[in-house]
GROMACS .gro file of C-alpha atoms in nm:
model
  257
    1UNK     CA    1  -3.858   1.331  16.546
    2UNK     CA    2  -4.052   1.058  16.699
    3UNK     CA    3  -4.371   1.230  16.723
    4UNK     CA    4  -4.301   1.266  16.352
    5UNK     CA    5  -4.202   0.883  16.241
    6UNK     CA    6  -4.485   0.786  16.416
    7UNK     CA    7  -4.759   0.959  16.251
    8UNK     CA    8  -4.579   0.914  15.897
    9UNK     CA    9  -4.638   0.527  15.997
   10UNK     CA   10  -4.999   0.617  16.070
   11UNK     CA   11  -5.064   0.743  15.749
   12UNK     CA   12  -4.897   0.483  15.574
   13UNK     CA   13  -5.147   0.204  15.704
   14UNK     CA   14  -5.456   0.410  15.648
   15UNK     CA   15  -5.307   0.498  15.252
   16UNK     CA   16  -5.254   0.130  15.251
   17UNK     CA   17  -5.615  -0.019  15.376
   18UNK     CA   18  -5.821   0.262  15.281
   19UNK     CA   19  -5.687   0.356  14.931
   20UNK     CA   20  -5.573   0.034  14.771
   21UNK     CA   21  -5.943  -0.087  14.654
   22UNK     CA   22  -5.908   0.190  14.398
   23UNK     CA   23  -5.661   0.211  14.087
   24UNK     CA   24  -5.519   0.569  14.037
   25UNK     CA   25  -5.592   0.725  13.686
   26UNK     CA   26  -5.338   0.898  13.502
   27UNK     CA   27  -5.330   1.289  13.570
   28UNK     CA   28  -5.268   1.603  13.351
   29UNK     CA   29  -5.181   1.927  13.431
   30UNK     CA   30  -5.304   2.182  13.156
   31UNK     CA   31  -5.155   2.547  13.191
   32UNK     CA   32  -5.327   2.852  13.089
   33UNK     CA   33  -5.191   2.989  12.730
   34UNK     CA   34  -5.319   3.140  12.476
   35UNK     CA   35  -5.296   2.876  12.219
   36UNK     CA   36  -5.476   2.541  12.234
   37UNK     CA   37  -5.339   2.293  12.433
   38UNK     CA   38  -5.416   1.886  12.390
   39UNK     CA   39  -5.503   1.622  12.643
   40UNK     CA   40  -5.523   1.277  12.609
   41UNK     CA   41  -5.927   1.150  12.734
   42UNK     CA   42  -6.008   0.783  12.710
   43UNK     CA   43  -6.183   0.617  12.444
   44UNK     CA   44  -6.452   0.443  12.592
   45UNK     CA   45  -6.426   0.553  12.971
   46UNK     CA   46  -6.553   0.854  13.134
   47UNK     CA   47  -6.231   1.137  13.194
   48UNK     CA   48  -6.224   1.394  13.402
   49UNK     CA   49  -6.186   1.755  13.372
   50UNK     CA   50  -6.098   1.968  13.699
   51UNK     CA   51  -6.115   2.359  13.784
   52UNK     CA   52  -5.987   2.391  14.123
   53UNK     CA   53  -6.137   2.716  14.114
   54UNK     CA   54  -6.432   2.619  13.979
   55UNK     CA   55  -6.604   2.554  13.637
   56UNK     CA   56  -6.819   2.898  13.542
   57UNK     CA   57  -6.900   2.743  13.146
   58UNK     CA   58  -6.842   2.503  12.924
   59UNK     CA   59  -6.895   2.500  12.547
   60UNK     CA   60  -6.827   2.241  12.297
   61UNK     CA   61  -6.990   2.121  11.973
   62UNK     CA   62  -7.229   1.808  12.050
   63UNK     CA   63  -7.209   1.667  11.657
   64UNK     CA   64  -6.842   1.559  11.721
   65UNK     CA   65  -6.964   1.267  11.890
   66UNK     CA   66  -6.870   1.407  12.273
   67UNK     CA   67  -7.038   1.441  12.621
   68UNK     CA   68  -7.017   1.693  12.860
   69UNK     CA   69  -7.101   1.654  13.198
   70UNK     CA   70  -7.059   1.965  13.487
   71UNK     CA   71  -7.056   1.762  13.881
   72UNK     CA   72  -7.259   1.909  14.134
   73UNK     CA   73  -6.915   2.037  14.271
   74UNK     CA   74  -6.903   2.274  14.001
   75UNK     CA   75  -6.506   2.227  14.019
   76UNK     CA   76  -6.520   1.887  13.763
   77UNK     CA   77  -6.661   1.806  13.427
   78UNK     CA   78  -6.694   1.452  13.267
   79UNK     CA   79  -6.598   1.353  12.943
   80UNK     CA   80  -6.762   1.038  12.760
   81UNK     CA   81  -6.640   1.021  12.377
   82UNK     CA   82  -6.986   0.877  12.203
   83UNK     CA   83  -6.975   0.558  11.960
   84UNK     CA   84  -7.157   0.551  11.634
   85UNK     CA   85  -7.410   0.283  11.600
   86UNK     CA   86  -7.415   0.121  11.284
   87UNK     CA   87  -7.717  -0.151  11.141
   88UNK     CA   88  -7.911  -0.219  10.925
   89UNK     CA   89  -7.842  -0.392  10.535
   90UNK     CA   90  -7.788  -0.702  10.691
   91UNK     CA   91  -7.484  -0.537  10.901
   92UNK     CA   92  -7.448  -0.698  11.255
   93UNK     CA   93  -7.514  -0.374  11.471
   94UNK     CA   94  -7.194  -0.253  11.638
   95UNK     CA   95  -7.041   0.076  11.795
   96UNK     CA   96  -6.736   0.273  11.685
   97UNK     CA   97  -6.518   0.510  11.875
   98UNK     CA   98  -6.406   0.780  11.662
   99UNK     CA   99  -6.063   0.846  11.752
  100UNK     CA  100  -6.056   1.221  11.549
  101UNK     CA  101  -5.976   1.514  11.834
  102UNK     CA  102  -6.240   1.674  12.010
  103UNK     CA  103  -6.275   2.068  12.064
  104UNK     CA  104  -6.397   2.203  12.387
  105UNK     CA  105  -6.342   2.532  12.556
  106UNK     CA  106  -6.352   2.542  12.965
  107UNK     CA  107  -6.433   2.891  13.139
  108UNK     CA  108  -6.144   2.840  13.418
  109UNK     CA  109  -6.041   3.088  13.726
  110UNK     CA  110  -6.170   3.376  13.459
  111UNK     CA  111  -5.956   3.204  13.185
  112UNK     CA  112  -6.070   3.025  12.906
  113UNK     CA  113  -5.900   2.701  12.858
  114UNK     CA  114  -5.882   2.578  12.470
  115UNK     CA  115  -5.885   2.218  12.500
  116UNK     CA  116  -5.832   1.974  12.203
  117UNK     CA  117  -5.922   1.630  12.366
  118UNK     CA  118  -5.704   1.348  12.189
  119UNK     CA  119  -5.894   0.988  12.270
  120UNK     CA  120  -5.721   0.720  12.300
  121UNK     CA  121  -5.799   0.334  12.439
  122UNK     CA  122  -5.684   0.384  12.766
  123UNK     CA  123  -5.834   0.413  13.085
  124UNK     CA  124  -5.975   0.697  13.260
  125UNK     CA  125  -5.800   1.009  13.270
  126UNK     CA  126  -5.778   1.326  13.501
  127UNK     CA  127  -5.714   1.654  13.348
  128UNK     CA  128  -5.635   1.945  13.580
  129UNK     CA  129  -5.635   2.300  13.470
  130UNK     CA  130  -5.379   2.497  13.636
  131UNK     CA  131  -5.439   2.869  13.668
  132UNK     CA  132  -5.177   3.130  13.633
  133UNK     CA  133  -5.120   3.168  13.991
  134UNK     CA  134  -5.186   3.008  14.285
  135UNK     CA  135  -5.422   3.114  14.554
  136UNK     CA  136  -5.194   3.130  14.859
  137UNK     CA  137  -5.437   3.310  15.111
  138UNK     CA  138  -5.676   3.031  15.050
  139UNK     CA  139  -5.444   2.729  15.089
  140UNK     CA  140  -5.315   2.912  15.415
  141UNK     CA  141  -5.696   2.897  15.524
  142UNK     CA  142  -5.685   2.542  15.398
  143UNK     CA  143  -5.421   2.446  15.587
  144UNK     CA  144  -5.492   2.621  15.967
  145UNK     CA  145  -5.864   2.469  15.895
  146UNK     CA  146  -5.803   2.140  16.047
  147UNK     CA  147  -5.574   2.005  16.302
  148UNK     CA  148  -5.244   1.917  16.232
  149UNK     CA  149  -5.299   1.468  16.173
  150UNK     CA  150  -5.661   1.585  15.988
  151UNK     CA  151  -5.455   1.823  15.739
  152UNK     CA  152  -5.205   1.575  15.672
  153UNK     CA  153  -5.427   1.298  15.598
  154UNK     CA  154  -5.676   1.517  15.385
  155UNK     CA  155  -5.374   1.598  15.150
  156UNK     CA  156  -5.285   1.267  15.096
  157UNK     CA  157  -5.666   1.176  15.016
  158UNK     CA  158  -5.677   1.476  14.729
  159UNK     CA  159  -5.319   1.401  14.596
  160UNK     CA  160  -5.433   1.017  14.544
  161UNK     CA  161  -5.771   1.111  14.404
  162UNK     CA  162  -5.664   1.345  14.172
  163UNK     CA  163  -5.813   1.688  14.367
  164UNK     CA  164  -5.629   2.001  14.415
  165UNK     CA  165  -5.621   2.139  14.743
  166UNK     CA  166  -5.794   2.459  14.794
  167UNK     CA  167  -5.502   2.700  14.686
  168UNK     CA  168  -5.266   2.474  14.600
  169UNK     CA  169  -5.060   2.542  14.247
  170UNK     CA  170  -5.052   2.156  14.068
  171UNK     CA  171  -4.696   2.105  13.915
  172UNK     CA  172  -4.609   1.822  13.666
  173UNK     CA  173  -4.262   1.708  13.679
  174UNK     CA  174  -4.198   1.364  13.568
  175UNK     CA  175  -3.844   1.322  13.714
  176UNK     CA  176  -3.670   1.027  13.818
  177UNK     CA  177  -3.561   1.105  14.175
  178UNK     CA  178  -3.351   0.775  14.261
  179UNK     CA  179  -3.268   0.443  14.107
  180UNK     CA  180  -3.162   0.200  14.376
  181UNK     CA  181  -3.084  -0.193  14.317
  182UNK     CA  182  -3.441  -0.324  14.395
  183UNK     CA  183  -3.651  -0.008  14.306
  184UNK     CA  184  -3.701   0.286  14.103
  185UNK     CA  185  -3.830   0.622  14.243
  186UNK     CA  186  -3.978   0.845  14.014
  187UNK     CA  187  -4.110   1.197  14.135
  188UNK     CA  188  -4.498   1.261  13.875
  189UNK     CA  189  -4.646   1.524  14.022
  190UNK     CA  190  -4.675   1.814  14.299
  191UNK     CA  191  -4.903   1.978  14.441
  192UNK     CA  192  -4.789   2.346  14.619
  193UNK     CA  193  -4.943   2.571  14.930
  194UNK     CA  194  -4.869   2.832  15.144
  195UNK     CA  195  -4.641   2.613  15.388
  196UNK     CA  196  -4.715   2.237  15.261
  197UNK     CA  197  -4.641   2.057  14.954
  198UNK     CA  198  -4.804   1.684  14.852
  199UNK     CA  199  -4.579   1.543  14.621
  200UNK     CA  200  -4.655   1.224  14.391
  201UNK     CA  201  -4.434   0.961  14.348
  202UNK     CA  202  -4.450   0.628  14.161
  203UNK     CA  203  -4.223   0.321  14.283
  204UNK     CA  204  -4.108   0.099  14.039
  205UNK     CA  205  -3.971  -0.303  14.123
  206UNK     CA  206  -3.702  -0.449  14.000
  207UNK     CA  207  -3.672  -0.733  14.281
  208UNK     CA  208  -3.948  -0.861  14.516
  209UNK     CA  209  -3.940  -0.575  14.771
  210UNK     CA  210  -4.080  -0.511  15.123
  211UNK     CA  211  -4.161  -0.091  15.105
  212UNK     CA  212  -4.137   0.120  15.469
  213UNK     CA  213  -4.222   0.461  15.517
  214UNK     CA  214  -3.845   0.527  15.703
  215UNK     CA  215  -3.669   0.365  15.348
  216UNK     CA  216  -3.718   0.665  15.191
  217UNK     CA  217  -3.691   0.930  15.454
  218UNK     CA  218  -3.306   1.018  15.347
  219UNK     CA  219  -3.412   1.113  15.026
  220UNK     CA  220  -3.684   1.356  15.122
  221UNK     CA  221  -3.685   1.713  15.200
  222UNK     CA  222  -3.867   1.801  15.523
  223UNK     CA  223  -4.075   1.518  15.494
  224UNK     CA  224  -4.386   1.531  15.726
  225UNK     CA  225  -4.601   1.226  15.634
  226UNK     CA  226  -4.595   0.981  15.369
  227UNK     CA  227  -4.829   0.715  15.225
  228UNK     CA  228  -4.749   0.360  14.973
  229UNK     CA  229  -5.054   0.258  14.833
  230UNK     CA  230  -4.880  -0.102  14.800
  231UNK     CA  231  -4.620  -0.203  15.067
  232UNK     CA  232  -4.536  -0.584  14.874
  233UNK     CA  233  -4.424  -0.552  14.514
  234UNK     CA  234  -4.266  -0.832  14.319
  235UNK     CA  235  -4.038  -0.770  13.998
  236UNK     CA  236  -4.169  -0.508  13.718
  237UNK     CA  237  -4.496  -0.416  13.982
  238UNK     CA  238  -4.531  -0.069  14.057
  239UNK     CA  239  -4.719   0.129  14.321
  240UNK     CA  240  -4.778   0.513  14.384
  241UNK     CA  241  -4.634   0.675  14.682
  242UNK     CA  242  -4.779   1.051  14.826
  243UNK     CA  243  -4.530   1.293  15.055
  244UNK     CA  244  -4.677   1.594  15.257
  245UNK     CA  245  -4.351   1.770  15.350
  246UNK     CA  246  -4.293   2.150  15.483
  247UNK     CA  247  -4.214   2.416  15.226
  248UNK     CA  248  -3.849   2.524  15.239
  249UNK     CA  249  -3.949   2.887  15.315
  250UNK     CA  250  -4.125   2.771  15.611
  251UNK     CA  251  -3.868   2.478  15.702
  252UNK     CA  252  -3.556   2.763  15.659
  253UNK     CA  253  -3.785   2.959  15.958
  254UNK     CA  254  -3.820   2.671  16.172
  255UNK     CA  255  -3.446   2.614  16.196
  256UNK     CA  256  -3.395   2.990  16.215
  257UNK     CA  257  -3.581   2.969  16.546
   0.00000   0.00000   0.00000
């Protein structure tokens, strides 16, 4: 248990120095149907599309005013909505956002992913296309690739960037988890492998508060490290908080040995 406090302290500070400099964009999971599904892209900021098995095509119709860009990766495309520029008659020259939906189809894990992109004046936006099933042979692989600490920490990295772990399964859940006196714990997003889980939580102030790792420990299943982005929050601040904990199949094993 100590061994274990002390590296979710660890990986606290690092989440803390080493992640704060960045602000977290809002993330959607898209399932595979059959139907179209709609996403919300921003306006006038680049979005993100993301295959975590990879991006094979792309195909979308360049006179509605959209851009399309595959990453090196091959696992993420960007999306720029394109203003109209309008001059000329004496008219000061300006640019409009069209706000009308964009179409765009995403080849995806051999599925085809029918996108309607929605924009909206917001800032940047992750999209994540979850396949129909999750690869649990590869996250295994992930997870034995690295030791132990290295694993640990390189799930919290993907979780608060927005990548899904090889293998994982991303699951949106959007439940409030607790709602104490000072704070409000609200469970987003998780992320699923063979024997870990990432889980995303946002914290919400009600009173200047002092966040700790061990605060939250009680209300956490197998936890195994945990990372606040922001330990200091005064009233109606929020921050976003990432969990690695053990799988129940493989914490049920553990205590059966």
């Amino acid at each position: 248990m100590t061994k274990t406090k002390a590296f979710i302290t660890s990986v606290c500070l690092i989440g803390t120095s080493a992640f704060a400099e960045t602000a977290g964009q809002s993330i959607q999971v898209i399932e595979a149907s059959d139907g179209y599904s709609f996403a919300t892209v921003s306006l006038k900021d680049l979005s993100r599309i993301h295959c975590p098995n990879g991006i094979s095509n792309i195909v979308f119709s360049k006179e509605k005013e959209i851009q399309v860009d595959p990453a090196k990766n091959g696992k993420d495309a960007y999306v720029k909505i394109l203003p109209r520029r309008t001059t000329g008659d004496g008219v000061e020259e300006r640019f409009d956002y069209g706000q009308h939906p964009r179409d765009i189809f995403i080849e995806c894990n051999d599925r085809t992913f029918s996108l309607v992109l929605v924009p909206k004046d917001i800032p940047a936006q992750t999209v994540i296309l979850k396949a129909p099933y999750s690869e649990t042979k590869k996250a295994s692989e992930f997870e034995r690739a690295n030791p132990y600490d290295s694993t640990m920490l390189d799930l919290v990295k993907k979780a608060y960037l927005g990548d899904v772990p090889d293998g994982y399964e991303p699951m949106h859940v959007g439940k409030e988890v607790k709602d104490f006196e000072e704070i409000k714990l609200v469970l987003m997003r998780s992320y699923v492998g063979a024997k870990y889980s990432v889980h995303e939580y946002t914290v919400d102030a009600k009173k200047s508060v002092n966040l700790y790792e061990a605060m939250f420990i009680p209300y956490l299943k197998n936890p195994l490290a945990i990372s606040i982005v922001k330990t200091i929050l005064e009233p109606t601040e929020n921050t976003r908080m990432f969990v690695v904990t053990l799988n129940q199949e493989e914490a049920g094993g553990a205590d059966a040995q």
